Amino acid sequence: MTVTDSHRSAPATPVFPQDRTCPYDPPPAYPELAAQGPLSRMSLYDGREVWFVTGHAEARALLADPRLSSDRHRPEFPVVLPAAEKQAETDPVPLVSVDDPEHARQRRMLIRYFSHKRITALRPFIQSTVDRLIDAMLAAGNEAELVSAFALPVPSMVICELLGVPYADHDFFEGCSRRLLSAGTSDEVIAARDELLDYLGGLVDEGRAAEGGLLAEVAAEHIATGGTDREELRNIALILLVAGHETTANMISLGTYVLLRHPEQLAALRADPALLPGAVEELLRHLSIADGMVRLATEDIEIAGHTIRAGEGVLFPTSVINRDATVYEDPDRLDVRRTARHHVAFGHGVHQCLGQNLARAEMEIAFSALLTRIPGLRLAVAPEEVSFKPGTTIQGLYTLPVAW
């Protein structure tokens, strides 16, 4: 027997998203729903009910299913946050919010810039960036605010290098990026976005992007041939900037926090640095920074005894999917020795994160440097005084005061 519309007479469902009571654990309601089965129901802010997928196998199957759409411009596409509703009507979001064949075309233009070979070649730049930032922290004394001094600048400087932003413009670019990703008003965020879009468009128009960078090469190879245009390229650059900044900065800061809160795991990493690549995968699984992928069913889908009807929304809470006890033993425990393969922190299927190789490299190098160069690293405030971002779909820290 399948479940179709019986949910309409069921008791009121929880509303998504919810705050985490612990910054690195799922909101309590999520595992409670997971205990009911791999699929359940969740409400959005407007009262609309959507499917809530918590089973690991079911999530991977659905995320790879072409009958689920990522195109947020479809009229029935679920809107998770009120602030996103108006934006969804007008703003193009290449890569993450388009379907094939458009998505495949965009991804083909960019894939070589995020290949293992390309990121390996970028690692010395990442290392020198990390070292300079730690040099500055150590020179300034024995305390720092790690988000602004380290976690945000690392991905900012790296994405500048990858895009080909001229070095002389780095301060301007990073300033706009910080305002765009700040907790400021919507007007401030929109102003920063528009300023960055104008700037990125200017780089393309005036040919000022650094030779060998993504902007210059994609413009030279694809604009003249009609493979893309100025508008699409600057929007692609913006989404790469936002995706590369926010998630990586949050992983570095929140990952540092959770390691400091688990001293036995921190000690294991210091004793055996070879554990670090696996520890990065475990932190990705355990923290699940991007906690809420959204899709829309375009056809009926039968899965796990349920029928997802065409036109229904589907939510994927990574924080619960990545703690499925059928896949991970003792899933709520952080274990840097764990083999945390097959997590969905980077998504799954055709929309799996394009920049995952870059993110892994940044995290490995950043954590390695913090562990080896600042062996006495500790929180400078009580854990409850650390400023956490509220429970939207992206988790992280506003500030992380540390000392050594």
CSV table of C-alpha atoms in Angstrom, one decimal, residues 8-402:
chain,number,residue,atom,x,y,z
A,8,ARG,CA,-3.8,16.1,4.6
A,9,SER,CA,-5.8,14.8,7.5
A,10,ALA,CA,-2.8,14.1,9.7
A,11,PRO,CA,-1.9,16.4,12.7
A,12,ALA,CA,0.0,19.6,12.0
A,13,THR,CA,3.6,18.9,10.8
A,14,PRO,CA,6.7,20.7,12.0
A,15,VAL,CA,7.8,23.8,10.1
A,16,PHE,CA,11.1,23.9,8.2
A,17,PRO,CA,13.7,25.2,8.9
A,18,GLN,CA,14.2,24.9,12.6
A,19,ASP,CA,17.1,26.1,14.8
A,20,ARG,CA,19.7,23.7,16.0
A,21,THR,CA,19.9,23.6,19.8
A,22,CYS,CA,23.5,22.4,19.3
A,23,PRO,CA,25.4,24.0,16.4
A,24,TYR,CA,26.7,20.8,15.1
A,25,ASP,CA,23.6,18.5,15.7
A,26,PRO,CA,20.3,18.4,13.7
A,27,PRO,CA,17.3,20.3,15.2
A,28,PRO,CA,15.6,17.8,17.6
A,29,ALA,CA,12.4,17.5,15.4
A,30,TYR,CA,14.4,16.2,12.4
A,31,PRO,CA,15.6,12.9,14.0
A,32,GLU,CA,12.2,12.5,15.5
A,33,LEU,CA,10.7,12.5,12.0
A,34,ALA,CA,13.5,10.2,10.8
A,35,ALA,CA,12.4,7.7,13.4
A,36,GLN,CA,9.1,7.4,11.7
A,37,GLY,CA,10.7,6.2,8.4
A,38,PRO,CA,12.8,7.4,5.6
A,39,LEU,CA,10.1,9.8,4.2
A,40,SER,CA,7.8,11.9,6.3
A,41,ARG,CA,6.1,15.3,6.0
A,42,MET,CA,7.3,18.8,6.8
A,43,SER,CA,5.5,22.2,6.5
A,44,LEU,CA,7.0,25.4,5.0
A,45,TYR,CA,6.4,28.9,6.3
A,46,ASP,CA,3.4,29.4,4.0
A,47,GLY,CA,1.7,26.2,5.3
A,48,ARG,CA,2.6,24.2,2.3
A,49,GLU,CA,3.5,20.6,3.1
A,50,VAL,CA,6.4,18.9,1.4
A,51,TRP,CA,8.1,15.6,1.6
A,52,PHE,CA,11.0,15.3,4.1
A,53,VAL,CA,13.6,12.7,3.1
A,54,THR,CA,15.7,11.4,6.0
A,55,GLY,CA,16.8,8.0,4.7
A,56,HIS,CA,20.3,7.9,3.2
A,57,ALA,CA,19.5,5.4,0.5
A,58,GLU,CA,16.3,7.1,-0.4
A,59,ALA,CA,18.0,10.5,-0.5
A,60,ARG,CA,20.7,9.3,-2.9
A,61,ALA,CA,18.2,7.6,-5.1
A,62,LEU,CA,16.0,10.7,-5.3
A,63,LEU,CA,18.8,13.2,-5.7
A,64,ALA,CA,19.9,11.2,-8.8
A,65,ASP,CA,16.4,11.0,-10.2
A,66,PRO,CA,15.8,13.2,-13.2
A,67,ARG,CA,12.1,13.4,-12.3
A,68,LEU,CA,13.1,15.8,-9.5
A,69,SER,CA,13.7,19.4,-10.7
A,70,SER,CA,16.0,22.0,-9.3
A,71,ASP,CA,14.5,24.8,-11.3
A,72,ARG,CA,13.2,27.3,-8.7
A,73,HIS,CA,11.5,29.4,-11.4
A,74,ARG,CA,8.8,26.6,-11.9
A,75,PRO,CA,5.6,28.0,-10.5
A,76,GLU,CA,5.1,25.1,-8.0
A,77,PHE,CA,8.7,25.1,-6.8
A,78,PRO,CA,8.7,25.2,-2.9
A,79,VAL,CA,10.1,28.4,-1.3
A,80,VAL,CA,11.8,27.6,2.0
A,81,LEU,CA,12.3,31.1,3.3
A,82,PRO,CA,10.1,34.2,2.9
A,83,ALA,CA,13.0,36.4,1.9
A,84,ALA,CA,13.7,34.1,-1.0
A,85,GLU,CA,10.3,34.3,-2.6
A,86,LYS,CA,10.7,37.6,-4.4
A,87,GLN,CA,14.3,36.8,-5.3
A,88,ALA,CA,13.2,33.6,-6.8
A,89,GLU,CA,10.9,35.4,-9.2
A,90,THR,CA,13.7,37.5,-10.8
A,91,ASP,CA,17.2,36.4,-9.9
A,92,PRO,CA,18.9,33.9,-12.2
A,93,VAL,CA,20.8,31.3,-10.3
A,94,PRO,CA,22.9,29.3,-12.8
A,95,LEU,CA,24.2,25.8,-12.0
A,96,VAL,CA,22.3,25.2,-8.7
A,97,SER,CA,18.7,26.2,-9.8
A,98,VAL,CA,18.5,25.0,-13.4
A,99,ASP,CA,17.9,21.6,-14.9
A,100,ASP,CA,19.4,19.7,-17.8
A,101,PRO,CA,20.2,20.4,-20.6
A,102,GLU,CA,20.9,24.0,-19.4
A,103,HIS,CA,22.6,22.8,-16.3
A,104,ALA,CA,24.8,20.3,-18.2
A,105,ARG,CA,25.9,23.1,-20.7
A,106,GLN,CA,26.9,25.4,-17.8
A,107,ARG,CA,28.7,22.7,-16.0
A,108,ARG,CA,30.7,21.6,-19.0
A,109,MET,CA,32.0,25.2,-19.4
A,110,LEU,CA,33.3,25.1,-15.8
A,111,ILE,CA,34.2,21.6,-14.9
A,112,ARG,CA,37.9,21.8,-15.9
A,113,TYR,CA,38.5,24.7,-13.4
A,114,PHE,CA,37.5,22.4,-10.5
A,115,SER,CA,39.1,19.2,-11.6
A,116,HIS,CA,41.5,17.3,-9.3
A,117,LYS,CA,44.4,18.4,-11.5
A,118,ARG,CA,43.5,22.1,-11.4
A,119,ILE,CA,42.9,22.1,-7.7
A,120,THR,CA,46.2,20.3,-7.1
A,121,ALA,CA,47.9,23.1,-9.0
A,122,LEU,CA,46.2,25.6,-6.8
A,123,ARG,CA,47.2,24.0,-3.5
A,124,PRO,CA,50.5,26.0,-3.2
A,125,PHE,CA,48.5,29.2,-3.5
A,126,ILE,CA,46.1,28.0,-0.8
A,127,GLN,CA,49.0,27.1,1.4
A,128,SER,CA,50.7,30.4,1.1
A,129,THR,CA,47.4,32.2,1.7
A,130,VAL,CA,46.8,30.2,4.9
A,131,ASP,CA,50.4,30.8,6.1
A,132,ARG,CA,50.2,34.6,5.5
A,133,LEU,CA,46.9,34.8,7.5
A,134,ILE,CA,48.3,32.7,10.4
A,135,ASP,CA,51.5,34.8,10.3
A,136,ALA,CA,49.3,37.9,10.8
A,137,MET,CA,47.3,36.4,13.6
A,138,LEU,CA,50.5,35.3,15.5
A,139,ALA,CA,52.1,38.7,15.0
A,140,ALA,CA,49.0,40.5,16.4
A,141,GLY,CA,49.2,38.8,19.8
A,142,ASN,CA,47.8,35.7,21.4
A,143,GLU,CA,44.1,36.1,20.5
A,144,ALA,CA,42.1,36.4,17.3
A,145,GLU,CA,38.5,36.4,16.0
A,146,LEU,CA,38.9,33.4,13.7
A,147,VAL,CA,36.0,34.0,11.3
A,148,SER,CA,37.2,37.5,10.2
A,149,ALA,CA,40.9,36.8,10.6
A,150,PHE,CA,41.1,33.4,8.9
A,151,ALA,CA,37.9,31.5,8.0
A,152,LEU,CA,36.5,34.1,5.6
A,153,PRO,CA,39.7,35.4,4.0
A,154,VAL,CA,40.9,31.9,3.0
A,155,PRO,CA,38.1,31.2,0.6
A,156,SER,CA,37.8,34.8,-0.5
A,157,MET,CA,41.4,35.0,-1.6
A,158,VAL,CA,41.3,31.6,-3.2
A,159,ILE,CA,38.2,32.3,-5.3
A,160,CYS,CA,39.8,35.6,-6.4
A,161,GLU,CA,42.7,33.6,-7.7
A,162,LEU,CA,40.5,31.1,-9.4
A,163,LEU,CA,38.2,33.6,-11.0
A,164,GLY,CA,41.1,35.8,-12.0
A,165,VAL,CA,40.2,38.9,-10.0
A,166,PRO,CA,43.2,41.4,-10.4
A,167,TYR,CA,45.3,41.5,-7.2
A,168,ALA,CA,44.8,45.3,-7.0
A,169,ASP,CA,41.1,44.7,-6.6
A,170,HIS,CA,41.2,42.1,-3.9
A,171,ASP,CA,40.4,44.5,-1.1
A,172,PHE,CA,37.3,45.8,-2.9
A,173,PHE,CA,36.2,42.4,-3.9
A,174,GLU,CA,36.6,40.9,-0.5
A,175,GLY,CA,34.7,43.9,1.1
A,176,CYS,CA,31.8,43.5,-1.3
A,177,SER,CA,31.8,39.7,-0.6
A,178,ARG,CA,31.7,40.2,3.1
A,179,ARG,CA,28.7,42.6,2.8
A,180,LEU,CA,27.0,40.2,0.5
A,181,LEU,CA,27.4,37.3,3.1
A,182,SER,CA,26.8,39.4,6.2
A,183,ALA,CA,23.7,39.5,8.4
A,184,GLY,CA,22.9,43.0,7.2
A,185,THR,CA,19.5,44.2,5.9
A,186,SER,CA,18.2,42.9,2.6
A,187,ASP,CA,18.9,46.3,1.0
A,188,GLU,CA,22.5,46.1,2.1
A,189,VAL,CA,22.9,42.6,0.8
A,190,ILE,CA,21.2,43.5,-2.5
A,191,ALA,CA,23.4,46.6,-2.9
A,192,ALA,CA,26.6,44.5,-2.4
A,193,ARG,CA,25.3,41.9,-4.9
A,194,ASP,CA,24.6,44.5,-7.5
A,195,GLU,CA,28.0,46.1,-6.9
A,196,LEU,CA,29.7,42.8,-7.4
A,197,LEU,CA,27.7,42.0,-10.5
A,198,ASP,CA,28.6,45.3,-12.0
A,199,TYR,CA,32.3,44.7,-11.1
A,200,LEU,CA,32.3,41.2,-12.5
A,201,GLY,CA,30.6,42.4,-15.7
A,202,GLY,CA,33.2,45.1,-16.0
A,203,LEU,CA,36.0,42.6,-15.7
A,204,VAL,CA,34.5,40.7,-18.7
A,205,ASP,CA,33.7,43.8,-20.8
A,206,GLU,CA,37.1,45.5,-20.3
A,207,GLY,CA,39.2,42.3,-20.5
A,208,ARG,CA,40.7,43.0,-17.1
A,209,ALA,CA,40.4,39.6,-15.6
A,210,ALA,CA,43.7,37.9,-15.0
A,211,GLU,CA,45.0,35.7,-17.8
A,212,GLY,CA,44.5,32.1,-17.0
A,213,GLY,CA,41.6,32.7,-14.6
A,214,LEU,CA,38.1,31.3,-15.1
A,215,LEU,CA,36.5,34.6,-16.1
A,216,ALA,CA,39.1,35.4,-18.8
A,217,GLU,CA,39.2,31.9,-20.2
A,218,VAL,CA,35.4,31.3,-20.3
A,219,ALA,CA,34.8,34.7,-21.8
A,220,ALA,CA,37.4,34.1,-24.5
A,221,GLU,CA,36.3,30.6,-25.3
A,222,HIS,CA,32.5,30.8,-25.0
A,223,ILE,CA,31.1,34.3,-25.4
A,224,ALA,CA,32.4,34.8,-28.9
A,225,THR,CA,31.0,31.4,-30.0
A,226,GLY,CA,27.6,32.0,-28.4
A,227,GLY,CA,28.2,29.3,-25.7
A,228,THR,CA,27.4,31.9,-23.0
A,229,ASP,CA,27.0,35.7,-22.7
A,230,ARG,CA,28.1,38.4,-20.4
A,231,GLU,CA,25.0,38.3,-18.2
A,232,GLU,CA,25.2,34.5,-17.6
A,233,LEU,CA,29.0,34.6,-17.0
A,234,ARG,CA,28.8,37.3,-14.3
A,235,ASN,CA,25.9,35.4,-12.6
A,236,ILE,CA,27.9,32.2,-12.7
A,237,ALA,CA,30.9,34.0,-11.2
A,238,LEU,CA,28.6,35.4,-8.4
A,239,ILE,CA,27.2,32.0,-7.5
A,240,LEU,CA,30.7,30.5,-7.4
A,241,LEU,CA,31.7,33.3,-5.1
A,242,VAL,CA,28.8,32.9,-2.8
A,243,ALA,CA,28.9,29.1,-2.7
A,244,GLY,CA,32.7,29.0,-2.3
A,245,HIS,CA,32.7,31.6,0.4
A,246,GLU,CA,29.9,30.8,2.7
A,247,THR,CA,30.1,27.0,3.0
A,248,THR,CA,33.9,26.8,3.2
A,249,ALA,CA,34.2,29.7,5.7
A,250,ASN,CA,31.5,28.0,7.9
A,251,MET,CA,33.2,24.7,7.6
A,252,ILE,CA,36.5,26.1,8.7
A,253,SER,CA,35.1,28.1,11.7
A,254,LEU,CA,32.5,25.5,12.8
A,255,GLY,CA,34.9,22.7,12.2
A,256,THR,CA,37.5,24.4,14.4
A,257,TYR,CA,34.8,24.9,17.1
A,258,VAL,CA,33.7,21.3,17.1
A,259,LEU,CA,37.3,20.0,17.3
A,260,LEU,CA,38.0,22.3,20.2
A,261,ARG,CA,34.8,20.9,21.9
A,262,HIS,CA,36.1,17.3,21.2
A,263,PRO,CA,39.7,17.4,22.6
A,264,GLU,CA,40.2,13.7,22.2
A,265,GLN,CA,39.5,14.0,18.4
A,266,LEU,CA,41.8,17.0,18.2
A,267,ALA,CA,44.5,15.1,20.0
A,268,ALA,CA,44.1,12.2,17.6
A,269,LEU,CA,44.6,14.5,14.6
A,270,ARG,CA,47.7,16.1,16.1
A,271,ALA,CA,49.2,12.7,16.9
A,272,ASP,CA,48.5,11.4,13.4
A,273,PRO,CA,48.2,14.1,10.6
A,274,ALA,CA,47.6,11.4,8.1
A,275,LEU,CA,44.0,11.2,9.5
A,276,LEU,CA,43.3,14.7,8.2
A,277,PRO,CA,41.7,13.9,4.8
A,278,GLY,CA,39.4,11.4,6.4
A,279,ALA,CA,38.7,13.9,9.2
A,280,VAL,CA,37.6,16.5,6.7
A,281,GLU,CA,35.0,14.0,5.3
A,282,GLU,CA,33.9,13.2,8.9
A,283,LEU,CA,33.5,16.9,9.7
A,284,LEU,CA,31.5,17.4,6.4
A,285,ARG,CA,29.2,14.5,7.5
A,286,HIS,CA,28.9,15.5,11.1
A,287,LEU,CA,28.3,19.2,10.6
A,288,SER,CA,26.2,19.2,7.4
A,289,ILE,CA,26.6,22.9,6.9
A,290,ALA,CA,24.1,23.1,4.0
A,291,ASP,CA,21.1,21.6,5.7
A,292,GLY,CA,18.2,21.6,3.3
A,293,MET,CA,18.4,20.8,-0.5
A,294,VAL,CA,15.0,21.4,-2.2
A,295,ARG,CA,13.5,19.8,-5.3
A,296,LEU,CA,10.2,19.6,-7.1
A,297,ALA,CA,8.7,16.4,-8.5
A,298,THR,CA,7.8,16.7,-12.2
A,299,GLU,CA,6.3,13.2,-12.3
A,300,ASP,CA,4.9,10.7,-9.8
A,301,ILE,CA,7.7,8.8,-8.0
A,302,GLU,CA,7.2,5.6,-6.0
A,303,ILE,CA,9.8,5.1,-3.3
A,304,ALA,CA,9.9,3.4,0.1
A,305,GLY,CA,6.2,2.7,0.1
A,306,HIS,CA,5.2,6.3,-0.7
A,307,THR,CA,4.1,8.1,-3.8
A,308,ILE,CA,5.6,11.5,-4.4
A,309,ARG,CA,3.1,13.2,-6.7
A,310,ALA,CA,4.0,15.5,-9.6
A,311,GLY,CA,4.0,19.1,-8.3
A,312,GLU,CA,5.0,18.2,-4.7
A,313,GLY,CA,8.1,19.6,-3.1
A,314,VAL,CA,10.9,17.4,-1.6
A,315,LEU,CA,13.3,18.5,1.1
A,316,PHE,CA,16.6,16.8,1.9
A,317,PRO,CA,17.9,17.6,5.4
A,318,THR,CA,21.6,16.6,5.1
A,319,SER,CA,22.1,16.8,8.9
A,320,VAL,CA,19.8,13.7,9.3
A,321,ILE,CA,20.6,11.9,6.1
A,322,ASN,CA,24.3,12.0,7.1
A,323,ARG,CA,23.4,10.4,10.4
A,324,ASP,CA,21.5,7.4,9.1
A,325,ALA,CA,22.4,4.5,11.5
A,326,THR,CA,22.0,2.0,8.7
A,327,VAL,CA,25.1,3.6,7.1
A,328,TYR,CA,27.2,5.0,9.9
A,329,GLU,CA,27.8,3.3,13.2
A,330,ASP,CA,27.1,5.5,16.2
A,331,PRO,CA,26.2,8.3,13.8
A,332,ASP,CA,25.9,11.1,16.3
A,333,ARG,CA,29.5,10.7,17.5
A,334,LEU,CA,32.3,12.7,15.8
A,335,ASP,CA,35.1,10.2,14.9
A,336,VAL,CA,38.0,11.4,12.9
A,337,ARG,CA,39.1,7.8,12.3
A,338,ARG,CA,35.7,7.0,10.7
A,339,THR,CA,35.5,6.2,6.9
A,340,ALA,CA,32.7,8.7,6.2
A,341,ARG,CA,32.2,7.9,2.6
A,342,HIS,CA,29.0,8.5,0.7
A,343,HIS,CA,27.9,11.4,2.8
A,344,VAL,CA,25.6,14.0,1.0
A,345,ALA,CA,27.2,17.1,2.4
A,346,PHE,CA,28.0,18.1,-1.3
A,347,GLY,CA,24.7,16.8,-2.6
A,348,HIS,CA,24.4,13.9,-5.0
A,349,GLY,CA,23.6,13.3,-8.6
A,350,VAL,CA,24.1,15.8,-11.5
A,351,HIS,CA,23.9,18.8,-9.1
A,352,GLN,CA,26.6,17.5,-6.8
A,353,CYS,CA,28.8,20.4,-5.7
A,354,LEU,CA,31.0,21.5,-8.6
A,355,GLY,CA,33.6,23.0,-6.1
A,356,GLN,CA,33.9,20.0,-3.8
A,357,ASN,CA,37.6,19.3,-4.7
A,358,LEU,CA,38.4,23.0,-3.9
A,359,ALA,CA,36.5,23.0,-0.6
A,360,ARG,CA,38.3,19.8,0.5
A,361,ALA,CA,41.7,21.3,-0.3
A,362,GLU,CA,40.9,24.5,1.5
A,363,MET,CA,39.7,22.7,4.6
A,364,GLU,CA,42.6,20.2,4.7
A,365,ILE,CA,45.2,23.0,4.4
A,366,ALA,CA,43.5,25.3,6.8
A,367,PHE,CA,43.0,22.7,9.5
A,368,SER,CA,46.5,21.3,9.1
A,369,ALA,CA,48.0,24.8,9.6
A,370,LEU,CA,45.9,25.6,12.6
A,371,LEU,CA,46.8,22.3,14.2
A,372,THR,CA,50.6,22.5,13.6
A,373,ARG,CA,51.3,26.2,13.8
A,374,ILE,CA,49.0,27.0,16.8
A,375,PRO,CA,49.2,23.9,19.0
A,376,GLY,CA,47.8,25.8,22.0
A,377,LEU,CA,44.6,26.9,20.1
A,378,ARG,CA,41.6,27.2,22.4
A,379,LEU,CA,38.3,29.0,22.8
A,380,ALA,CA,38.8,32.5,24.2
A,381,VAL,CA,35.2,32.5,25.6
A,382,ALA,CA,32.8,30.0,27.1
A,383,PRO,CA,31.2,27.8,24.5
A,384,GLU,CA,27.8,29.3,25.1
A,385,GLU,CA,29.2,32.8,24.3
A,386,VAL,CA,30.1,31.8,20.7
A,387,SER,CA,27.8,33.6,18.2
A,388,PHE,CA,26.0,31.1,16.0
A,389,LYS,CA,24.0,31.8,13.0
A,390,PRO,CA,20.2,31.0,13.4
A,391,GLY,CA,18.7,28.0,11.8
A,392,THR,CA,18.3,28.9,8.2
A,393,THR,CA,19.4,26.3,5.7
A,394,ILE,CA,23.1,27.3,6.1
A,395,GLN,CA,24.8,26.7,9.4
A,396,GLY,CA,27.8,28.6,10.8
A,397,LEU,CA,29.3,31.1,13.1
A,398,TYR,CA,29.2,34.9,13.2
A,399,THR,CA,32.4,35.0,15.3
A,400,LEU,CA,34.8,32.6,16.9
A,401,PRO,CA,37.1,34.2,19.5
A,402,VAL,CA,40.2,32.0,20.0
